[in-house]
Tab-separated table of N, CA and C and ligand atoms in Angstrom:
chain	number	residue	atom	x	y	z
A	1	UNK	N	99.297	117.026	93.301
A	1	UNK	CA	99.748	115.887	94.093
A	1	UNK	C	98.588	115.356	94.909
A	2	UNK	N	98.539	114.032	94.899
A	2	UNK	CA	97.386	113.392	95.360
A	2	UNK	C	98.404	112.590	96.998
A	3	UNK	N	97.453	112.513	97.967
A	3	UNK	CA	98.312	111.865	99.280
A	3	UNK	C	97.357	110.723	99.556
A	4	UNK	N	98.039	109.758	99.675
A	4	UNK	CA	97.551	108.329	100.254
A	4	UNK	C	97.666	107.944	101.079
A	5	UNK	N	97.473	108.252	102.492
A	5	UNK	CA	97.834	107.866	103.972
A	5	UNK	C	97.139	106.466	103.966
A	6	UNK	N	98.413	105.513	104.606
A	6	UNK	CA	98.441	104.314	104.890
A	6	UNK	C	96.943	104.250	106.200
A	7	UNK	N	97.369	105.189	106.858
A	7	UNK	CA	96.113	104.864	108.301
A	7	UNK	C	94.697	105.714	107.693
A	8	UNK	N	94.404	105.830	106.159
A	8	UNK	CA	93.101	106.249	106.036
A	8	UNK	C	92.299	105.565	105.553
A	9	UNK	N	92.907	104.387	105.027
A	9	UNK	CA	92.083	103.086	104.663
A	9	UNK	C	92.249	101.700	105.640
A	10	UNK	N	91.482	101.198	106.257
A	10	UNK	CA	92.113	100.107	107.338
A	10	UNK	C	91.933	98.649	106.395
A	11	UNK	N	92.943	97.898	106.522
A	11	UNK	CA	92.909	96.457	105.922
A	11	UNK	C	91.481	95.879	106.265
A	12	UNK	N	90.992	95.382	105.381
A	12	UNK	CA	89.993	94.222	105.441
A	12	UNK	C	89.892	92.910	104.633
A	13	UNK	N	89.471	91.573	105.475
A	13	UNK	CA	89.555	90.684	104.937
A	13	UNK	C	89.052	90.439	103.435
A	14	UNK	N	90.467	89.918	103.048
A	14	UNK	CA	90.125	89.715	101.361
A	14	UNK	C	88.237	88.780	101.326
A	15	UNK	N	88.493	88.764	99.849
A	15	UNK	CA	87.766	88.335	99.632
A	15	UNK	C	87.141	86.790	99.466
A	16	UNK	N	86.519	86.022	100.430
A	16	UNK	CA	86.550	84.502	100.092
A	16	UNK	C	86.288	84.165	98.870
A	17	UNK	N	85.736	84.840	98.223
A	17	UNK	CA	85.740	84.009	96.434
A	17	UNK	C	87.087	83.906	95.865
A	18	UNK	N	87.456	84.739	96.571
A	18	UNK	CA	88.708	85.197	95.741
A	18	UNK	C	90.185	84.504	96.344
A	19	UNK	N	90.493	84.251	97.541
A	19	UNK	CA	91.265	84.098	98.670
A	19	UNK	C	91.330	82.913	99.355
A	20	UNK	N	92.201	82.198	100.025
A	20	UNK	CA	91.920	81.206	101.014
A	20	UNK	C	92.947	81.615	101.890
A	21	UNK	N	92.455	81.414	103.130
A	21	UNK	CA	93.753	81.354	104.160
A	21	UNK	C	93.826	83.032	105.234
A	22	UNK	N	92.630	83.653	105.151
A	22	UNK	CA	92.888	84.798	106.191
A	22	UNK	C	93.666	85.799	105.173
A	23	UNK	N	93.656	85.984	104.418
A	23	UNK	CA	94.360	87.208	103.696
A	23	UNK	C	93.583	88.919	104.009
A	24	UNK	N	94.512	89.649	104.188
A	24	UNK	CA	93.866	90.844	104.592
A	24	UNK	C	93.994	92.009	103.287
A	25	UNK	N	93.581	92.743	102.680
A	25	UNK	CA	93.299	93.408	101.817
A	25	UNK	C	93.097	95.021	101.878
A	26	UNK	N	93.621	95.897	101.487
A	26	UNK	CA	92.711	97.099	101.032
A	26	UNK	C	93.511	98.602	99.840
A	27	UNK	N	92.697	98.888	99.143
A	27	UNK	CA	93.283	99.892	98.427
A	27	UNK	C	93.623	100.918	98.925
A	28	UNK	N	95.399	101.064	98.571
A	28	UNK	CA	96.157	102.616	99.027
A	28	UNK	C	96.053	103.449	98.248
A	29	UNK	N	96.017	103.215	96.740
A	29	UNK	CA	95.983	104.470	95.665
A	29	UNK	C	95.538	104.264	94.595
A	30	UNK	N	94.575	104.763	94.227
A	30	UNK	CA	94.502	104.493	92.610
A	30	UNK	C	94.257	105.966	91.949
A	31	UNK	N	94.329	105.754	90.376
A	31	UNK	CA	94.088	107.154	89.833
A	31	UNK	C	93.562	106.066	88.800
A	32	UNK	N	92.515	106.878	88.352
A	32	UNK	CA	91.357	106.584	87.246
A	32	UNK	C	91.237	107.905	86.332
A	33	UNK	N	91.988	108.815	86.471
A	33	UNK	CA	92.096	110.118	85.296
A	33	UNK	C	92.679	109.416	84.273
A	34	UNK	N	94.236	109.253	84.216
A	34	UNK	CA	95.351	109.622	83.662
A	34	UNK	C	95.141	107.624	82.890
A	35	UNK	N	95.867	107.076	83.961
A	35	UNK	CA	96.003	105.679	82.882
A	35	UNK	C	95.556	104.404	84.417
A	36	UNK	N	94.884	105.006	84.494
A	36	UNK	CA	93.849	103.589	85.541
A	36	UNK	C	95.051	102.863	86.620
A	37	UNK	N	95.260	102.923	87.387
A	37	UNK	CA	96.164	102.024	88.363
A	37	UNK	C	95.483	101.965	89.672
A	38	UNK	N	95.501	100.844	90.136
A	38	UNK	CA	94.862	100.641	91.285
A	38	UNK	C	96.054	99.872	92.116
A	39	UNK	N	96.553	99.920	93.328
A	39	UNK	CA	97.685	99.688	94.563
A	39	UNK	C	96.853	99.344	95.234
A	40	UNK	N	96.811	98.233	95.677
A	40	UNK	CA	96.414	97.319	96.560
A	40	UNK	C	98.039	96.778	97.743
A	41	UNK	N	97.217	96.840	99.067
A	41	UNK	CA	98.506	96.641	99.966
A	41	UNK	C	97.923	95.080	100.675
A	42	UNK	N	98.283	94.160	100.271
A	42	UNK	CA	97.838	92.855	100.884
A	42	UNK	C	98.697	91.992	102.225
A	43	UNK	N	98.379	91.658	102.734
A	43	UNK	CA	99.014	90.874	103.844
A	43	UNK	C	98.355	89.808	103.851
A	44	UNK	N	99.368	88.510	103.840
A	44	UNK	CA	99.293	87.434	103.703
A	44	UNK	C	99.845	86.420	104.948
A	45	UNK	N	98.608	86.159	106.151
A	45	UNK	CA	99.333	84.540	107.108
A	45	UNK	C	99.802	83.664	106.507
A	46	UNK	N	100.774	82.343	107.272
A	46	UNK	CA	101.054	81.751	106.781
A	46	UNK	C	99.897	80.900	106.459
A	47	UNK	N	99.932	80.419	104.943
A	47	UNK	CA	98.811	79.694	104.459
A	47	UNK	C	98.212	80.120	103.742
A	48	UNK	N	97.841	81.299	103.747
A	48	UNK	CA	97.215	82.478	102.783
A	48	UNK	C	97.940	82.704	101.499
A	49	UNK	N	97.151	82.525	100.467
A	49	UNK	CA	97.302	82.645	98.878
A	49	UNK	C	96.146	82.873	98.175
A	50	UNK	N	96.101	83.960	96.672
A	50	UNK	CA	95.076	84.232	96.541
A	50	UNK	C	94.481	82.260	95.486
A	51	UNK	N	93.243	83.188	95.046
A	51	UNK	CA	92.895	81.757	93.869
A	51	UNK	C	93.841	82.055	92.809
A	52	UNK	N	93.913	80.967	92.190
A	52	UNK	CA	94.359	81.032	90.266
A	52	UNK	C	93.663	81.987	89.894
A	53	UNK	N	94.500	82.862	89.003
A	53	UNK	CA	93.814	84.007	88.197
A	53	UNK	C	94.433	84.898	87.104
A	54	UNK	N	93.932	85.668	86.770
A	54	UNK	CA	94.755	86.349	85.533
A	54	UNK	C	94.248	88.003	85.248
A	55	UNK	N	95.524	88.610	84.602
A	55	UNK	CA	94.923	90.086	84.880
A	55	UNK	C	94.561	90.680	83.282
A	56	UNK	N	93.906	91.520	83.062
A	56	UNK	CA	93.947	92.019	81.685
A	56	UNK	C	94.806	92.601	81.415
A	57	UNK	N	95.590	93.317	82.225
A	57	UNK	CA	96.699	94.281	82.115
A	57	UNK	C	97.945	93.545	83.070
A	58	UNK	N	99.157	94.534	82.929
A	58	UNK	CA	100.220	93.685	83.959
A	58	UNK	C	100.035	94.137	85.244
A	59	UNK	N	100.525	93.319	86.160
A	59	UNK	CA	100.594	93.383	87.344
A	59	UNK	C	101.951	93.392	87.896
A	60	UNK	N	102.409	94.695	88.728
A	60	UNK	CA	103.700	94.675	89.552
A	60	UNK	C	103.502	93.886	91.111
A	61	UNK	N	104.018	93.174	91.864
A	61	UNK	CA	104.102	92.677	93.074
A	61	UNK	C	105.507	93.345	93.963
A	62	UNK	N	105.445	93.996	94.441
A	62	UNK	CA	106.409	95.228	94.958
A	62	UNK	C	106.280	94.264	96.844
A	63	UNK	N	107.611	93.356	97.304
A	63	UNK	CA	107.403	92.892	98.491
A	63	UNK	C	107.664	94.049	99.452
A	64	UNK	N	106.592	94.020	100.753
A	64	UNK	CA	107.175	94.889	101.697
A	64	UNK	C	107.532	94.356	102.685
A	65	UNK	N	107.051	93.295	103.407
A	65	UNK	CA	107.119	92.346	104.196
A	65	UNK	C	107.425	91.051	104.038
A	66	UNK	N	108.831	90.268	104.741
A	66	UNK	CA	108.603	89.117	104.841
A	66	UNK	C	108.521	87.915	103.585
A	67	UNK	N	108.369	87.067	103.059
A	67	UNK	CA	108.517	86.615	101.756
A	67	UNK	C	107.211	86.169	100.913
A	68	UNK	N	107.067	85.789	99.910
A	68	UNK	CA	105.754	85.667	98.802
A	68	UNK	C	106.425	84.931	97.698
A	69	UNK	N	105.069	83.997	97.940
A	69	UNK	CA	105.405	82.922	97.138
A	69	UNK	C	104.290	83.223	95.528
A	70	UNK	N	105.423	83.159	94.638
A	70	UNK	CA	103.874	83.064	92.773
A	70	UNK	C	104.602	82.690	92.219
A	71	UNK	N	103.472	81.881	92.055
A	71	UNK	CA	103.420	80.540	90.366
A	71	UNK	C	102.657	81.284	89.220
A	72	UNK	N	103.293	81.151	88.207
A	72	UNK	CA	102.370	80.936	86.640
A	72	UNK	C	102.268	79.650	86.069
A	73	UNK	N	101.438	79.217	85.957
A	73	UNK	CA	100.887	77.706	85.632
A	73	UNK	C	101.749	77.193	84.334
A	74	UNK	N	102.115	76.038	84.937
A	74	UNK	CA	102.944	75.114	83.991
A	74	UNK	C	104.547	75.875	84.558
A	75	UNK	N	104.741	76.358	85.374
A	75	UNK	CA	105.873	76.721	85.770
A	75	UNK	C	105.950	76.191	86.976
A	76	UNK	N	107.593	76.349	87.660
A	76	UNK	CA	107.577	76.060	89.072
A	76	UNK	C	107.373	77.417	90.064
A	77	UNK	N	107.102	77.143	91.105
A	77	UNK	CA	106.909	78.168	92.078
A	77	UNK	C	108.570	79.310	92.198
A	78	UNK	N	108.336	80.499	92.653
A	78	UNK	CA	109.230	80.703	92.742
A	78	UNK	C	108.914	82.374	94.532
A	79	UNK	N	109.591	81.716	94.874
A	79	UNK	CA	109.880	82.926	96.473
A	79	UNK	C	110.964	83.953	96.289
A	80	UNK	N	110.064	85.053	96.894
A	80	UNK	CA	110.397	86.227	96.567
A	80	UNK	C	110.761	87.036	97.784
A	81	UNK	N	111.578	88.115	98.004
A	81	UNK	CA	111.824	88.216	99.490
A	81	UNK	C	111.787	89.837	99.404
A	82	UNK	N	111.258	90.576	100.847
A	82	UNK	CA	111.316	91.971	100.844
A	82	UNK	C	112.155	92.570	100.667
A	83	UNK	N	111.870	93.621	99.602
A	83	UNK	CA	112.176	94.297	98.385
A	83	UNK	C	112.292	94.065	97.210
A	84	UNK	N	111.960	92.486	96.605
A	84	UNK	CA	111.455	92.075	95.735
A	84	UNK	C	110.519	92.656	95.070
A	85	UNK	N	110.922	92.769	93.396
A	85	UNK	CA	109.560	93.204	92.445
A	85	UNK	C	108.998	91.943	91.320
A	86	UNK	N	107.981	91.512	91.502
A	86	UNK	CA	107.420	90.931	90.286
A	86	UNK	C	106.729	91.865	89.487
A	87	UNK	N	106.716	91.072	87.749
A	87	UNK	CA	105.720	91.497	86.836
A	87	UNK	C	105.259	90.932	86.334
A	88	UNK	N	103.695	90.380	86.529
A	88	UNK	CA	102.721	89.475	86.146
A	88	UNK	C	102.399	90.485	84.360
A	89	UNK	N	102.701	89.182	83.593
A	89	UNK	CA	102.014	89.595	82.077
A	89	UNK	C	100.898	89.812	81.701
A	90	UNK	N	99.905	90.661	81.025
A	90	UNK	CA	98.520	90.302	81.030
A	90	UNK	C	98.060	89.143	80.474
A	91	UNK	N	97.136	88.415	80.715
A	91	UNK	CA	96.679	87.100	80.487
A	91	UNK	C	97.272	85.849	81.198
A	92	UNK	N	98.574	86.255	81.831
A	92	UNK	CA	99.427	85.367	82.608
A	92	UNK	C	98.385	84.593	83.861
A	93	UNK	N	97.916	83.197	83.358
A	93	UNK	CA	97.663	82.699	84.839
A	93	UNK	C	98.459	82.139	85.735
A	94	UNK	N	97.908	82.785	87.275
A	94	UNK	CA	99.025	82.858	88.549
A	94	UNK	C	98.556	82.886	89.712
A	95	UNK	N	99.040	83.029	90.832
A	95	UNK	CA	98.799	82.836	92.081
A	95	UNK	C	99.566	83.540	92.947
A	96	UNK	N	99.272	83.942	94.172
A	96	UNK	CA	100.429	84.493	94.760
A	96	UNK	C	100.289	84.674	95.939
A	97	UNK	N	100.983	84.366	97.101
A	97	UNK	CA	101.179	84.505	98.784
A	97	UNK	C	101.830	84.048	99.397
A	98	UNK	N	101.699	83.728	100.867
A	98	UNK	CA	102.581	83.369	101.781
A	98	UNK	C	103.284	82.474	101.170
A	99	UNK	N	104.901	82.765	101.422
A	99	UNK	CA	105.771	81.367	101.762
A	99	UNK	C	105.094	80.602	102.345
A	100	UNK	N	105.092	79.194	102.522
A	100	UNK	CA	104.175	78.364	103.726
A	100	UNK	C	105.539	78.261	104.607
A	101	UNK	N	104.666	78.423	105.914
A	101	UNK	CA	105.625	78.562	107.241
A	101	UNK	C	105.991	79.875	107.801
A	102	UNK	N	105.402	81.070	106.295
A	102	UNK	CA	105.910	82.197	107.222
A	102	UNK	C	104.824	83.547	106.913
A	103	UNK	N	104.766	84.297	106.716
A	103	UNK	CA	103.920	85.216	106.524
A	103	UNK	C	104.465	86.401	105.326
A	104	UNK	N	103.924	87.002	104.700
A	104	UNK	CA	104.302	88.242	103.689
A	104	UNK	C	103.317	88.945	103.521
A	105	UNK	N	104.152	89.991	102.209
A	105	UNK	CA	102.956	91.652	102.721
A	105	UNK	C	103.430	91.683	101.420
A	106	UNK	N	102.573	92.382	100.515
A	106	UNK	CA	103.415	92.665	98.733
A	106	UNK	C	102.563	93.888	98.743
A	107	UNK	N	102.496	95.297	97.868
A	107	UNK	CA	102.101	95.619	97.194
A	107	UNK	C	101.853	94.805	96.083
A	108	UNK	N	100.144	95.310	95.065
A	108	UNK	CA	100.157	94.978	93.830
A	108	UNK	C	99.748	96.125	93.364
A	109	UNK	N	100.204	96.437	91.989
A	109	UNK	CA	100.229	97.688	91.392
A	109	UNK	C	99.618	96.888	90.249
A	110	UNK	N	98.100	97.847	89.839
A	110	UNK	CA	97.676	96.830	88.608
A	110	UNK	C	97.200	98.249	87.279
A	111	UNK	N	97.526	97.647	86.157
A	111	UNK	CA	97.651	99.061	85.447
A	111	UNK	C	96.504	98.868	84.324
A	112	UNK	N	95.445	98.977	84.350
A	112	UNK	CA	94.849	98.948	82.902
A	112	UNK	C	94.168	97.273	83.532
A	113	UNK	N	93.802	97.201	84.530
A	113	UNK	CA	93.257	95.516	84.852
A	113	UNK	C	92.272	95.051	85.408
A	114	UNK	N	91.559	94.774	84.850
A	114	UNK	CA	90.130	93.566	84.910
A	114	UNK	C	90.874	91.876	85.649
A	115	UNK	N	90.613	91.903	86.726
A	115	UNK	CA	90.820	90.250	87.086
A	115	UNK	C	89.740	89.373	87.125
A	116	UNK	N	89.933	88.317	86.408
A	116	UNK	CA	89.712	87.292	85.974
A	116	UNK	C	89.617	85.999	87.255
A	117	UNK	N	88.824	85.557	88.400
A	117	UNK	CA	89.175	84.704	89.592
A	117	UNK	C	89.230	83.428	89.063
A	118	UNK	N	89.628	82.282	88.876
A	118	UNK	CA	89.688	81.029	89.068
A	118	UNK	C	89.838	80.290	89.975
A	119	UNK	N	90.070	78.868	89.992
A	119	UNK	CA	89.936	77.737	90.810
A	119	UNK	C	90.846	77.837	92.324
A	120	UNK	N	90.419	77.583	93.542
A	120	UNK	CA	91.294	77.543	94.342
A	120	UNK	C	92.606	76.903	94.564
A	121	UNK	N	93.719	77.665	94.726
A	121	UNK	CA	94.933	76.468	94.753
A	121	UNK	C	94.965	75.589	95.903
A	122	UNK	N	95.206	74.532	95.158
A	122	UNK	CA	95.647	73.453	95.925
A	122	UNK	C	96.644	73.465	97.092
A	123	UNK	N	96.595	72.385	98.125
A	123	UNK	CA	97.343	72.727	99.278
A	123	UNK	C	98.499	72.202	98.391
A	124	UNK	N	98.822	71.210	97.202
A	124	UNK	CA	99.854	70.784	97.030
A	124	UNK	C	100.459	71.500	95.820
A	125	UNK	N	99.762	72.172	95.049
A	125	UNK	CA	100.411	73.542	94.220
A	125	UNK	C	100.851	74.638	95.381
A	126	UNK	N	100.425	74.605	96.372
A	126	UNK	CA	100.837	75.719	97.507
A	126	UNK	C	102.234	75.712	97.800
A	127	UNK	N	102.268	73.995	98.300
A	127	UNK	CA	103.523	73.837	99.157
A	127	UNK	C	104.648	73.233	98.185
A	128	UNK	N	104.206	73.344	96.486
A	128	UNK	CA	104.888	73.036	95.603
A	128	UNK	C	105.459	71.625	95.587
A	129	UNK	N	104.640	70.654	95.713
A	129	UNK	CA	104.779	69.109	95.774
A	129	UNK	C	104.224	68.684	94.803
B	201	MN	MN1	97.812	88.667	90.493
């Protein structure tokens, strides 16, 4: 048994290539023996969403906080509320964060995944206009 204490890694600001909007970031667990998974615990202000992007493998979005907003392109947006699970497809391009107006927290559970960053979203793909 492997232990992942929440207070042994402290959040740090995502990444600006990657991010707009104050997003906070950091890895709770991964295992690289068995079948590669990396848990990322993100917190998202209101406004905060990552860029367009895509994973090689799938991606779970497990809400812990508050609500989260993801699009897959050519789709409509869709909000998700704590205790909510998404599953991003591999190759699926997407986006994902704050509701605008309020703030959220997701786990992402990524299994077997290389990400791919793209273009920043738009304030009006954000607020889904
Ligand atoms: Mn993603």
């Amino acid at each position: 048994m492997k232990i992942f204490r929440a207070d042994d890694s402290p959040f740090k600001p995502a990444d600006l290539q990657s991010f707009v909007g104050g997003a906070r970031t950091k890895l709770l667990a991964s295992d690289d023996t068995h079948v590669n998974v990396h848990v990322y615990h993100v917190q998202f202000p209101d406004g905060a969403r990552t860029n367009w992007h895509t994973h090689s493998g799938p991606q779970w979005l497990l809400v812990t906080e508050g609500s989260i907003r993801v699009q897959c392109e050519g789709q409509r947006h869709e909000d998700v509320e704590t205790g909510d699970a998404v599953m991003i497809p591999p190759g699926q391009k997407h986006w994902h964060g704050a509701v605008p107006g309020t703030r959220g927290v997701h786990l992402a559970i990524n299994v077997k995944v290389k990400t791919d960053w793209l273009e920043p979203v738009s304030d009006a793909d954000y607020r889904g206009q």
